[in-house]
């Protein structure tokens, strides 16, 4: 089971959370102007990254809030957690913070 | 090359002579510089595609590249359930094509894949389940797929260990039974296809990872860069399950896939007690008994995308909670081992077997949590698609473009699939 650090509540077990998929997918600003391919990309296409991946989690059985995390999908180690609306931390900083936040 | 055929007589003869003199089942092939076609991924779907390319389309100068060992991915990690009781016409055609091939596969390959049509029973626990399953029964019958409704007592008769009492959280209210469904030996499927393809001249190359896809000026596939050197080919069929997104990204092709861990577990082996396959999507458990005697139990996918081939224990315990309620006499059994595989899931939970936007590049993916049952049918139509550069009528609806054009084959909402 993953240990997830909610930016609002702290370290909690995975069963308190629901998964929200790929992070930083911005809803189109002018949806009416989008063609079918752009809609397809927005709705269905995901990077499905093998490696460092920014994703959303929701602390559903806690504070209820969404936040973002960066995780290595080849090891399931989290690199960092940050609030919705903040930009993704740069990889070196994220890697440096990894040991403290991901005890295993 | 000449190939020893398996038969009862051959078994007796080899048995009397101490089992000496059996051939290797397939050659350890070295990669050649060029092939007419290359399959990426040495699971059941990939090996099967190579077999049908050689057998039915006359393409024998072909290779299967596998980054690990054949059958070491999801082919060797699933719970071996075979059924075709899907709701929509497109799915019923595809999965039933597969069941029909399963029925004669051992004879076709001269290799015992231990196909056992012992019946797959799907349990209903809510009024919604009853309505959905009855709808499935009727839809299946319209498509010539067997499926029948059982009352709880009939379900108990078909599977005596089943608890149909009202002392559980979600009592059994009925079941849908596909008698032609069942199980097969998953490793034997990979080995049987590998042996049969090898006999037709197909090179099976293990420990060979694709690291790049080279394309010509027109954009068509020209060669594969691999961990064992450059391989020239104009046709590449990718059948890489959870790693499909990674392989296709080498050619710049994006797919609507997400890769999740899916776990399974087996108990200690016991005497035959469980006569069929039982699935419950509502309380999330599926179970059968292998010929070795282990209870084979499938859990759900983990919540998050991953490539680790392992998942969390709470997923398994959740499934065992349901198993213990449905089959109280298994409560004191010990589980022997559990493992995970990485499954590639599409938004509509139906596969993609199609040409890609890159000429000469074909993909068979998106089988999600239920690809094993489709192995022969999927391999068969994928080989057709590669050989003729056009889809077989059965896989024609399973394109990448269906997500753009709105022709989803939405088995997810139909709740027929365990996920």
Short mmCIF file of C-alpha atoms in Angstrom, two decimals, chain A residues 22 24 26 39 41 48-49 58 60 76 97-98:
data_model
loop_
_atom_site.label_atom_id
_atom_site.label_comp_id
_atom_site.label_asym_id
_atom_site.label_seq_id
_atom_site.Cartn_x
_atom_site.Cartn_y
_atom_site.Cartn_z
CA UNK A 22 -2.81 12.50 -15.17
CA UNK A 24 -2.27 19.36 -15.45
CA UNK A 26 -6.38 21.96 -18.75
CA UNK A 39 -11.43 16.75 -28.15
CA UNK A 41 -6.74 14.28 -27.21
CA UNK A 48 0.79 6.79 -19.70
CA UNK A 49 4.37 7.57 -18.78
CA UNK A 58 -8.03 13.15 -3.86
CA UNK A 60 -11.61 11.36 -0.36
CA UNK A 76 5.91 3.54 -7.33
CA UNK A 97 12.97 15.63 -1.54
CA UNK A 98 12.15 12.03 -2.27
#
